[in-house]
PDB file of C-alpha atoms and ligand atoms in Angstrom:
ATOM      1  CA  UNK A  12      -0.271  -0.102   0.119  1.00  0.00           C
ATOM      2  CA  UNK A  13       0.902   3.589  -0.752  1.00  0.00           C
ATOM      3  CA  UNK A  14       2.983   5.660   2.195  1.00  0.00           C
ATOM      4  CA  UNK A  15      -0.276   7.823   3.697  1.00  0.00           C
ATOM      5  CA  UNK A  16      -3.228   6.181   1.420  1.00  0.00           C
ATOM      6  CA  UNK A  17      -6.173   9.199   2.282  1.00  0.00           C
ATOM      7  CA  UNK A  18      -8.864   8.243   4.424  1.00  0.00           C
ATOM      8  CA  UNK A  19     -12.123   9.786   5.076  1.00  0.00           C
ATOM      9  CA  UNK A  20     -14.317   9.392   8.432  1.00  0.00           C
ATOM     10  CA  UNK A  21     -17.257   7.210   7.528  1.00  0.00           C
ATOM     11  CA  UNK A  22     -20.450   5.967   8.719  1.00  0.00           C
ATOM     12  CA  UNK A  23     -22.492   3.097   8.306  1.00  0.00           C
ATOM     13  CA  UNK A  24     -26.134   3.919   9.878  1.00  0.00           C
ATOM     14  CA  UNK A  25     -26.262   7.583  11.898  1.00  0.00           C
ATOM     15  CA  UNK A  26     -22.364   9.522  12.924  1.00  0.00           C
ATOM     16  CA  UNK A  27     -20.919  12.186  12.269  1.00  0.00           C
ATOM     17  CA  UNK A  28     -18.721  10.996   9.531  1.00  0.00           C
ATOM     18  CA  UNK A  29     -19.689  10.669   5.714  1.00  0.00           C
ATOM     19  CA  UNK A  30     -21.575   8.252   3.664  1.00  0.00           C
ATOM     20  CA  UNK A  31     -19.715   5.819   1.898  1.00  0.00           C
ATOM     21  CA  UNK A  32     -21.008   6.821  -1.038  1.00  0.00           C
ATOM     22  CA  UNK A  33     -18.914   9.336  -0.570  1.00  0.00           C
ATOM     23  CA  UNK A  34     -15.576   8.152  -0.244  1.00  0.00           C
ATOM     24  CA  UNK A  35     -15.903   5.924  -3.373  1.00  0.00           C
ATOM     25  CA  UNK A  36     -17.025   9.174  -5.682  1.00  0.00           C
ATOM     26  CA  UNK A  37     -14.590  11.340  -4.085  1.00  0.00           C
ATOM     27  CA  UNK A  38     -11.503   7.731  -4.826  1.00  0.00           C
ATOM     28  CA  UNK A  39     -10.312   8.083  -1.089  1.00  0.00           C
ATOM     29  CA  UNK A  40      -9.523   4.339  -0.680  1.00  0.00           C
ATOM     30  CA  UNK A  41     -10.129   4.004   3.204  1.00  0.00           C
ATOM     31  CA  UNK A  42     -11.808   5.158   5.862  1.00  0.00           C
ATOM     32  CA  UNK A  43     -12.822   5.054  10.055  1.00  0.00           C
ATOM     33  CA  UNK A  44     -15.571   3.490  10.361  1.00  0.00           C
ATOM     34  CA  UNK A  45     -17.766   4.907  13.357  1.00  0.00           C
ATOM     35  CA  UNK A  46     -20.120   1.683  14.901  1.00  0.00           C
ATOM     36  CA  UNK A  47     -22.776   1.458  14.208  1.00  0.00           C
ATOM     37  CA  UNK A  48     -25.788   0.722  16.170  1.00  0.00           C
ATOM     38  CA  UNK A  49     -26.724  -2.432  17.914  1.00  0.00           C
ATOM     39  CA  UNK A  50     -28.731  -4.231  16.010  1.00  0.00           C
ATOM     40  CA  UNK A  51     -26.776  -3.810  13.189  1.00  0.00           C
ATOM     41  CA  UNK A  52     -23.447  -5.071  14.089  1.00  0.00           C
ATOM     42  CA  UNK A  53     -24.688  -7.940  12.775  1.00  0.00           C
ATOM     43  CA  UNK A  54     -22.683 -10.713  10.319  1.00  0.00           C
ATOM     44  CA  UNK A  55     -24.946  -9.947   7.806  1.00  0.00           C
ATOM     45  CA  UNK A  56     -24.889  -6.601   7.841  1.00  0.00           C
ATOM     46  CA  UNK A  57     -20.383  -6.347   8.423  1.00  0.00           C
ATOM     47  CA  UNK A  58     -21.190  -8.702   5.274  1.00  0.00           C
ATOM     48  CA  UNK A  59     -22.773  -6.627   3.043  1.00  0.00           C
ATOM     49  CA  UNK A  60     -20.686  -3.927   4.086  1.00  0.00           C
ATOM     50  CA  UNK A  61     -17.615  -5.406   3.153  1.00  0.00           C
ATOM     51  CA  UNK A  62     -19.181  -6.205  -0.700  1.00  0.00           C
ATOM     52  CA  UNK A  63     -19.724  -2.282  -0.569  1.00  0.00           C
ATOM     53  CA  UNK A  64     -16.072  -1.903   0.386  1.00  0.00           C
ATOM     54  CA  UNK A  65     -15.141  -4.057  -1.936  1.00  0.00           C
ATOM     55  CA  UNK A  66     -15.822  -3.352  -5.005  1.00  0.00           C
ATOM     56  CA  UNK A  67     -15.597   0.658  -4.024  1.00  0.00           C
ATOM     57  CA  UNK A  68     -11.237  -0.223  -3.712  1.00  0.00           C
ATOM     58  CA  UNK A  69     -11.684   0.289   0.269  1.00  0.00           C
ATOM     59  CA  UNK A  70     -10.414  -0.370   3.120  1.00  0.00           C
ATOM     60  CA  UNK A  71     -11.305  -0.244   6.767  1.00  0.00           C
ATOM     61  CA  UNK A  72      -8.725   0.554   8.542  1.00  0.00           C
ATOM     62  CA  UNK A  73     -10.360   0.961  12.227  1.00  0.00           C
ATOM     63  CA  UNK A  74     -13.565   1.176  14.221  1.00  0.00           C
ATOM     64  CA  UNK A  75     -14.643   3.580  16.298  1.00  0.00           C
ATOM     65  CA  UNK A  76     -17.015   3.661  18.909  1.00  0.00           C
ATOM     66  CA  UNK A  77     -18.995   5.820  19.617  1.00  0.00           C
ATOM     67  CA  UNK A  78     -22.760   5.529  22.628  1.00  0.00           C
ATOM     68  CA  UNK A  79     -26.363   6.697  23.016  1.00  0.00           C
ATOM     69  CA  UNK A  80     -26.354   9.996  25.862  1.00  0.00           C
ATOM     70  CA  UNK A  81     -23.011  10.635  24.111  1.00  0.00           C
ATOM     71  CA  UNK A  82     -22.855  14.740  23.892  1.00  0.00           C
ATOM     72  CA  UNK A  83     -20.570  17.338  22.343  1.00  0.00           C
ATOM     73  CA  UNK A  84     -22.767  20.037  23.277  1.00  0.00           C
ATOM     74  CA  UNK A  85     -19.997  22.039  25.436  1.00  0.00           C
ATOM     75  CA  UNK A  86     -17.311  21.301  27.159  1.00  0.00           C
ATOM     76  CA  UNK A  87     -18.794  20.446  30.422  1.00  0.00           C
ATOM     77  CA  UNK A  88     -21.249  18.486  29.448  1.00  0.00           C
ATOM     78  CA  UNK A  89     -18.876  16.387  27.108  1.00  0.00           C
ATOM     79  CA  UNK A  90     -17.448  16.026  30.437  1.00  0.00           C
ATOM     80  CA  UNK A  91     -20.128  14.083  32.237  1.00  0.00           C
ATOM     81  CA  UNK A  92     -21.785  12.537  28.386  1.00  0.00           C
ATOM     82  CA  UNK A  93     -18.321  10.916  26.584  1.00  0.00           C
ATOM     83  CA  UNK A  94     -17.133   8.013  26.496  1.00  0.00           C
ATOM     84  CA  UNK A  95     -16.344   5.186  29.475  1.00  0.00           C
ATOM     85  CA  UNK A  96     -15.457   8.074  32.642  1.00  0.00           C
ATOM     86  CA  UNK A  97     -19.151   8.643  33.501  1.00  0.00           C
ATOM     87  CA  UNK A  98     -19.261   6.567  36.124  1.00  0.00           C
ATOM     88  CA  UNK A  99     -23.352   5.711  36.089  1.00  0.00           C
ATOM     89  CA  UNK A 100     -22.818   4.228  32.151  1.00  0.00           C
ATOM     90  CA  UNK A 101     -19.362   2.678  32.779  1.00  0.00           C
ATOM     91  CA  UNK A 102     -19.712  -0.816  32.744  1.00  0.00           C
ATOM     92  CA  UNK A 103     -22.528  -1.025  29.963  1.00  0.00           C
ATOM     93  CA  UNK A 104     -20.536   0.746  28.142  1.00  0.00           C
ATOM     94  CA  UNK A 105     -17.104  -1.138  28.471  1.00  0.00           C
ATOM     95  CA  UNK A 106     -19.765  -4.271  27.074  1.00  0.00           C
ATOM     96  CA  UNK A 107     -21.442  -2.312  24.135  1.00  0.00           C
ATOM     97  CA  UNK A 108     -17.215  -1.362  23.484  1.00  0.00           C
ATOM     98  CA  UNK A 109     -16.831  -5.389  23.437  1.00  0.00           C
ATOM     99  CA  UNK A 110     -19.590  -6.123  20.534  1.00  0.00           C
ATOM    100  CA  UNK A 111     -18.031  -2.661  18.362  1.00  0.00           C
ATOM    101  CA  UNK A 112     -14.407  -5.085  18.525  1.00  0.00           C
ATOM    102  CA  UNK A 113     -16.106  -8.575  18.074  1.00  0.00           C
ATOM    103  CA  UNK A 114     -17.967  -6.817  14.983  1.00  0.00           C
ATOM    104  CA  UNK A 115     -14.140  -4.443  13.742  1.00  0.00           C
ATOM    105  CA  UNK A 116     -13.111  -8.376  14.110  1.00  0.00           C
ATOM    106  CA  UNK A 117     -15.586  -9.355  11.088  1.00  0.00           C
ATOM    107  CA  UNK A 118     -15.000  -6.471   9.244  1.00  0.00           C
ATOM    108  CA  UNK A 119     -11.498  -7.510   9.501  1.00  0.00           C
ATOM    109  CA  UNK A 120     -10.293  -5.242  11.188  1.00  0.00           C
ATOM    110  CA  UNK A 121      -7.284  -5.253  13.702  1.00  0.00           C
ATOM    111  CA  UNK A 122      -8.149  -1.446  15.733  1.00  0.00           C
ATOM    112  CA  UNK A 123     -10.711  -0.270  16.979  1.00  0.00           C
ATOM    113  CA  UNK A 124     -11.019   3.733  18.577  1.00  0.00           C
ATOM    114  CA  UNK A 125     -12.385   5.915  20.487  1.00  0.00           C
ATOM    115  CA  UNK A 126     -12.587   8.888  23.041  1.00  0.00           C
ATOM    116  CA  UNK A 127     -12.441   7.719  26.310  1.00  0.00           C
ATOM    117  CA  UNK A 128     -13.315  11.355  27.452  1.00  0.00           C
ATOM    118  CA  UNK A 129     -12.379  13.309  30.295  1.00  0.00           C
ATOM    119  CA  UNK A 130      -9.163  10.696  32.022  1.00  0.00           C
ATOM    120  CA  UNK A 131      -9.635  11.733  36.043  1.00  0.00           C
ATOM    121  CA  UNK A 132      -6.100  14.284  37.230  1.00  0.00           C
ATOM    122  CA  UNK A 133      -6.356  12.242  40.486  1.00  0.00           C
ATOM    123  CA  UNK A 134      -5.104   8.769  40.392  1.00  0.00           C
ATOM    124  CA  UNK A 135      -6.099   7.927  43.326  1.00  0.00           C
ATOM    125  CA  UNK A 136      -9.448   8.388  43.343  1.00  0.00           C
ATOM    126  CA  UNK A 137     -11.457   5.672  42.847  1.00  0.00           C
ATOM    127  CA  UNK A 138     -13.190   6.465  39.157  1.00  0.00           C
ATOM    128  CA  UNK A 139      -9.230   7.524  37.973  1.00  0.00           C
ATOM    129  CA  UNK A 140      -9.024   3.352  39.791  1.00  0.00           C
ATOM    130  CA  UNK A 141     -12.160   2.021  38.075  1.00  0.00           C
ATOM    131  CA  UNK A 142     -10.983   3.456  34.285  1.00  0.00           C
ATOM    132  CA  UNK A 143      -7.641   1.454  34.321  1.00  0.00           C
ATOM    133  CA  UNK A 144      -9.522  -1.648  35.390  1.00  0.00           C
ATOM    134  CA  UNK A 145     -12.067  -0.979  33.141  1.00  0.00           C
ATOM    135  CA  UNK A 146      -9.948  -0.573  30.457  1.00  0.00           C
ATOM    136  CA  UNK A 147      -7.365  -3.255  31.222  1.00  0.00           C
ATOM    137  CA  UNK A 148     -11.186  -5.794  31.342  1.00  0.00           C
ATOM    138  CA  UNK A 149     -11.716  -3.971  28.011  1.00  0.00           C
ATOM    139  CA  UNK A 150      -7.853  -4.041  25.933  1.00  0.00           C
ATOM    140  CA  UNK A 151      -7.489  -8.264  26.828  1.00  0.00           C
ATOM    141  CA  UNK A 152     -10.899  -8.948  25.391  1.00  0.00           C
ATOM    142  CA  UNK A 153      -9.457  -6.452  21.895  1.00  0.00           C
ATOM    143  CA  UNK A 154      -6.562  -7.793  21.908  1.00  0.00           C
ATOM    144  CA  UNK A 155      -7.900 -12.014  22.813  1.00  0.00           C
ATOM    145  CA  UNK A 156      -8.898 -10.411  18.596  1.00  0.00           C
ATOM    146  CA  UNK A 157      -6.144 -10.151  17.934  1.00  0.00           C
ATOM    147  CA  UNK A 158      -6.276  -5.966  17.738  1.00  0.00           C
ATOM    148  CA  UNK A 159      -5.403  -2.760  19.454  1.00  0.00           C
ATOM    149  CA  UNK A 160      -7.083  -0.212  20.872  1.00  0.00           C
ATOM    150  CA  UNK A 161      -6.209   3.503  20.517  1.00  0.00           C
ATOM    151  CA  UNK A 162      -7.245   6.315  21.949  1.00  0.00           C
ATOM    152  CA  UNK A 163      -9.077   9.167  20.007  1.00  0.00           C
ATOM    153  CA  UNK A 164      -6.741  12.828  21.881  1.00  0.00           C
ATOM    154  CA  UNK A 165      -7.585  16.305  22.704  1.00  0.00           C
ATOM    155  CA  UNK A 166      -9.594  15.954  26.287  1.00  0.00           C
ATOM    156  CA  UNK A 167      -6.156  14.942  28.009  1.00  0.00           C
ATOM    157  CA  UNK A 168      -2.932  17.229  27.834  1.00  0.00           C
ATOM    158  CA  UNK A 169      -0.391  15.059  25.953  1.00  0.00           C
ATOM    159  CA  UNK A 170       1.394  14.475  29.497  1.00  0.00           C
ATOM    160  CA  UNK A 171      -1.374  13.287  31.055  1.00  0.00           C
ATOM    161  CA  UNK A 172      -2.649  10.838  27.819  1.00  0.00           C
ATOM    162  CA  UNK A 173       0.931   8.989  28.248  1.00  0.00           C
ATOM    163  CA  UNK A 174       0.956   8.764  31.955  1.00  0.00           C
ATOM    164  CA  UNK A 175      -2.852   6.608  31.885  1.00  0.00           C
ATOM    165  CA  UNK A 176      -1.634   4.628  28.662  1.00  0.00           C
ATOM    166  CA  UNK A 177       1.820   3.720  31.091  1.00  0.00           C
ATOM    167  CA  UNK A 178      -1.120   2.916  34.013  1.00  0.00           C
ATOM    168  CA  UNK A 179      -3.290   0.425  32.128  1.00  0.00           C
ATOM    169  CA  UNK A 180      -0.340  -1.864  30.776  1.00  0.00           C
ATOM    170  CA  UNK A 181      -1.684  -3.699  28.465  1.00  0.00           C
ATOM    171  CA  UNK A 182       0.450  -3.758  25.037  1.00  0.00           C
ATOM    172  CA  UNK A 183      -2.465  -3.261  22.308  1.00  0.00           C
ATOM    173  CA  UNK A 184      -2.696   0.632  24.395  1.00  0.00           C
ATOM    174  CA  UNK A 185      -2.054   3.463  21.304  1.00  0.00           C
ATOM    175  CA  UNK A 186      -3.010   6.257  20.508  1.00  0.00           C
ATOM    176  CA  UNK A 187      -5.525   8.071  16.801  1.00  0.00           C
ATOM    177  CA  UNK A 188      -3.998  11.364  16.453  1.00  0.00           C
ATOM    178  CA  UNK A 189      -6.192  14.610  15.786  1.00  0.00           C
ATOM    179  CA  UNK A 190      -4.324  17.635  15.082  1.00  0.00           C
ATOM    180  CA  UNK A 191      -7.424  19.754  15.936  1.00  0.00           C
ATOM    181  CA  UNK A 192      -8.811  18.478  19.452  1.00  0.00           C
ATOM    182  CA  UNK A 193      -5.946  19.589  21.330  1.00  0.00           C
ATOM    183  CA  UNK A 194      -7.024  23.416  19.576  1.00  0.00           C
ATOM    184  CA  UNK A 195     -10.613  22.657  19.899  1.00  0.00           C
ATOM    185  CA  UNK A 196     -10.452  21.057  24.208  1.00  0.00           C
ATOM    186  CA  UNK A 197      -7.872  23.661  24.131  1.00  0.00           C
ATOM    187  CA  UNK A 198      -5.017  20.657  26.018  1.00  0.00           C
ATOM    188  CA  UNK A 199      -2.023  22.254  24.235  1.00  0.00           C
ATOM    189  CA  UNK A 200      -0.053  22.619  20.727  1.00  0.00           C
ATOM    190  CA  UNK A 201      -0.588  19.630  19.021  1.00  0.00           C
ATOM    191  CA  UNK A 202       2.669  19.563  17.254  1.00  0.00           C
ATOM    192  CA  UNK A 203       4.918  19.900  20.713  1.00  0.00           C
ATOM    193  CA  UNK A 204       1.928  17.029  21.561  1.00  0.00           C
ATOM    194  CA  UNK A 205       2.474  15.148  18.542  1.00  0.00           C
ATOM    195  CA  UNK A 206       6.063  14.503  19.774  1.00  0.00           C
ATOM    196  CA  UNK A 207       5.350  13.729  23.180  1.00  0.00           C
ATOM    197  CA  UNK A 208       3.110  11.451  22.059  1.00  0.00           C
ATOM    198  CA  UNK A 209       4.730  10.009  18.861  1.00  0.00           C
ATOM    199  CA  UNK A 210       6.022   6.401  19.716  1.00  0.00           C
ATOM    200  CA  UNK A 211       2.193   5.288  20.405  1.00  0.00           C
ATOM    201  CA  UNK A 212       0.328   7.347  17.044  1.00  0.00           C
ATOM    202  CA  UNK A 213      -1.014   4.444  15.160  1.00  0.00           C
ATOM    203  CA  UNK A 214      -3.231   6.757  13.778  1.00  0.00           C
ATOM    204  CA  UNK A 215      -4.346  10.157  12.358  1.00  0.00           C
ATOM    205  CA  UNK A 216      -7.142  12.125  11.612  1.00  0.00           C
ATOM    206  CA  UNK A 217      -6.765  15.395   9.579  1.00  0.00           C
ATOM    207  CA  UNK A 218      -8.619  17.766  10.903  1.00  0.00           C
ATOM    208  CA  UNK A 219      -8.403  22.129  11.688  1.00  0.00           C
ATOM    209  CA  UNK A 220      -9.697  24.581  14.027  1.00  0.00           C
ATOM    210  CA  UNK A 221      -9.383  27.823  15.672  1.00  0.00           C
ATOM    211  CA  UNK A 222      -8.432  27.942  19.775  1.00  0.00           C
ATOM    212  CA  UNK A 223     -10.714  29.658  21.208  1.00  0.00           C
ATOM    213  CA  UNK A 224      -9.996  33.152  22.432  1.00  0.00           C
ATOM    214  CA  UNK A 225      -7.490  33.147  25.150  1.00  0.00           C
ATOM    215  CA  UNK A 226      -8.929  32.374  27.971  1.00  0.00           C
ATOM    216  CA  UNK A 227     -11.396  30.759  26.707  1.00  0.00           C
ATOM    217  CA  UNK A 228      -9.239  28.252  26.422  1.00  0.00           C
ATOM    218  CA  UNK A 229     -10.553  24.790  28.035  1.00  0.00           C
ATOM    219  CA  UNK A 230     -13.876  25.956  29.027  1.00  0.00           C
ATOM    220  CA  UNK A 231     -15.198  26.910  25.872  1.00  0.00           C
ATOM    221  CA  UNK A 232     -15.028  25.046  22.402  1.00  0.00           C
ATOM    222  CA  UNK A 233     -12.607  26.621  19.646  1.00  0.00           C
ATOM    223  CA  UNK A 234     -14.060  26.211  16.180  1.00  0.00           C
ATOM    224  CA  UNK A 235     -13.796  23.633  13.900  1.00  0.00           C
ATOM    225  CA  UNK A 236     -12.976  24.650  10.641  1.00  0.00           C
ATOM    226  CA  UNK A 237     -12.105  22.431   7.031  1.00  0.00           C
ATOM    227  CA  UNK A 238      -8.209  21.473   6.051  1.00  0.00           C
ATOM    228  CA  UNK A 239      -5.704  24.299   5.525  1.00  0.00           C
ATOM    229  CA  UNK A 240      -8.036  27.506   7.180  1.00  0.00           C
ATOM    230  CA  UNK A 241      -7.088  26.387  10.805  1.00  0.00           C
ATOM    231  CA  UNK A 242      -4.616  26.478  13.137  1.00  0.00           C
ATOM    232  CA  UNK A 243      -2.819  23.503  13.174  1.00  0.00           C
ATOM    233  CA  UNK A 244      -0.828  24.402  10.573  1.00  0.00           C
ATOM    234  CA  UNK A 245      -1.510  21.139   8.079  1.00  0.00           C
ATOM    235  CA  UNK A 246       2.423  20.856   5.876  1.00  0.00           C
ATOM    236  CA  UNK A 247       3.691  21.225   9.766  1.00  0.00           C
ATOM    237  CA  UNK A 248       1.494  18.377  10.972  1.00  0.00           C
ATOM    238  CA  UNK A 249       2.538  16.072   8.044  1.00  0.00           C
ATOM    239  CA  UNK A 250       5.680  16.417   8.383  1.00  0.00           C
ATOM    240  CA  UNK A 251       5.579  16.290  12.266  1.00  0.00           C
ATOM    241  CA  UNK A 252       3.700  12.574  11.067  1.00  0.00           C
ATOM    242  CA  UNK A 253       7.668  11.860   9.019  1.00  0.00           C
ATOM    243  CA  UNK A 254       9.607  12.452  11.910  1.00  0.00           C
ATOM    244  CA  UNK A 255       7.797  10.176  13.934  1.00  0.00           C
ATOM    245  CA  UNK A 256       7.630   7.304  11.139  1.00  0.00           C
ATOM    246  CA  UNK A 257       4.197   7.384  10.894  1.00  0.00           C
ATOM    247  CA  UNK A 258       3.424   5.887   7.429  1.00  0.00           C
ATOM    248  CA  UNK A 259      -0.550   5.547   8.397  1.00  0.00           C
ATOM    249  CA  UNK A 260      -3.754   6.646   6.467  1.00  0.00           C
ATOM    250  CA  UNK A 261      -4.296  10.319   6.594  1.00  0.00           C
ATOM    251  CA  UNK A 262      -8.089   9.436   7.696  1.00  0.00           C
ATOM    252  CA  UNK A 263      -9.825  12.787   6.292  1.00  0.00           C
ATOM    253  CA  UNK A 264     -13.276  14.054   9.617  1.00  0.00           C
ATOM    254  CA  UNK A 265     -15.624  17.229   8.892  1.00  0.00           C
ATOM    255  CA  UNK A 266     -18.113  16.678  11.633  1.00  0.00           C
ATOM    256  CA  UNK A 267     -20.838  19.093   9.714  1.00  0.00           C
ATOM    257  CA  UNK A 268     -23.726  15.712   9.104  1.00  0.00           C
ATOM    258  CA  UNK A 269     -25.356  18.592   9.223  1.00  0.00           C
ATOM    259  CA  UNK A 270     -24.964  19.930   6.332  1.00  0.00           C
ATOM    260  CA  UNK A 271     -23.623  16.580   3.726  1.00  0.00           C
ATOM    261  CA  UNK A 272     -23.231  18.874   0.823  1.00  0.00           C
ATOM    262  CA  UNK A 273     -20.986  21.083   2.312  1.00  0.00           C
ATOM    263  CA  UNK A 274     -19.095  18.509   3.761  1.00  0.00           C
ATOM    264  CA  UNK A 275     -18.353  16.554   0.780  1.00  0.00           C
ATOM    265  CA  UNK A 276     -17.621  20.027  -0.743  1.00  0.00           C
ATOM    266  CA  UNK A 277     -14.893  20.374   2.201  1.00  0.00           C
ATOM    267  CA  UNK A 278     -13.634  16.734   2.327  1.00  0.00           C
ATOM    268  CA  UNK A 279     -12.838  16.399  -1.464  1.00  0.00           C
ATOM    269  CA  UNK A 280     -10.353  20.169  -1.003  1.00  0.00           C
ATOM    270  CA  UNK A 281      -9.102  17.611   1.669  1.00  0.00           C
ATOM    271  CA  UNK A 282      -7.748  15.235  -0.394  1.00  0.00           C
ATOM    272  CA  UNK A 283      -6.405  17.662  -2.705  1.00  0.00           C
ATOM    273  CA  UNK A 284      -4.995  19.574   0.122  1.00  0.00           C
ATOM    274  CA  UNK A 285      -3.260  16.785   1.550  1.00  0.00           C
ATOM    275  CA  UNK A 286      -2.435  14.875  -2.053  1.00  0.00           C
ATOM    276  CA  UNK A 287      -0.345  18.002  -3.251  1.00  0.00           C
ATOM    277  CA  UNK A 288       1.128  18.552   1.144  1.00  0.00           C
ATOM    278  CA  UNK A 289       2.161  14.223   0.300  1.00  0.00           C
ATOM    279  CA  UNK A 290       4.043  14.614  -2.329  1.00  0.00           C
ATOM    280  CA  UNK A 291       6.030  17.865  -1.793  1.00  0.00           C
ATOM    281  CA  UNK A 292       5.927  16.614   2.100  1.00  0.00           C
ATOM    282  CA  UNK A 293       7.443  12.957   1.075  1.00  0.00           C
ATOM    283  CA  UNK A 294       8.991  13.789  -2.800  1.00  0.00           C
ATOM    284  CA  UNK A 295       6.859  10.825  -4.229  1.00  0.00           C
TER     285      UNK A 295
HETATM  286 MG1   MG B   4     -11.171  13.092  15.014  1.00  0.00          MG
END
């Protein structure tokens, strides 16, 4: 496979991604897939989806978990509702994530991924200890499926994420790096963060964003914008990916499912930008 194949975040049913047809029409050779809802995660659907992918020449490179009840309305709501951190829903979501791992296996995909949520700061808290335990339990299930788990970045600083990964002590836990999230959540300069966590980066998002005003960072959202129009610095991002030895897909993410026409146009422009920069950076 070509180094840095283009990819796009896609959905089967509901979700933030584009429909598979969009990937096909834009000649994008790989997708990360937002896992479908429970009833749809069955062998028949996996087979049908794989057949569609084969027809379109598309490879599924990761399956992302997401859960009912999650809301990204604002940062405080995200803290309360997203991932495995909220304790009321933790056990049920770990179980669902195991089922998503089983579905990914049906798709022949060795990577599952998720937003784990805002990892608690207090390492002596019951919530933190419980999160370590349930992450280990999940990773053991995922290992039985010959898979790895990539954590989406953004909700923690690079240092906090590194501490968490090392405390979990499992060799199938890695990172899906999203530079825009570092900006949107106000958790740190994305390029510095990428250098710090580089050895764990196994998949990435190509997404762009603008910082919230000084004083508001970490409290209210920055703004997601089309690739190349934000504060990430996409050429520097690609050069840093090269520096850390990343060769996997460049998966475009544009989180405006409410406007599919603009979403497709923006993804198309992102493909052109990435193809141009890939040639420039790799020299091929
Ligand atoms: Mg992302």
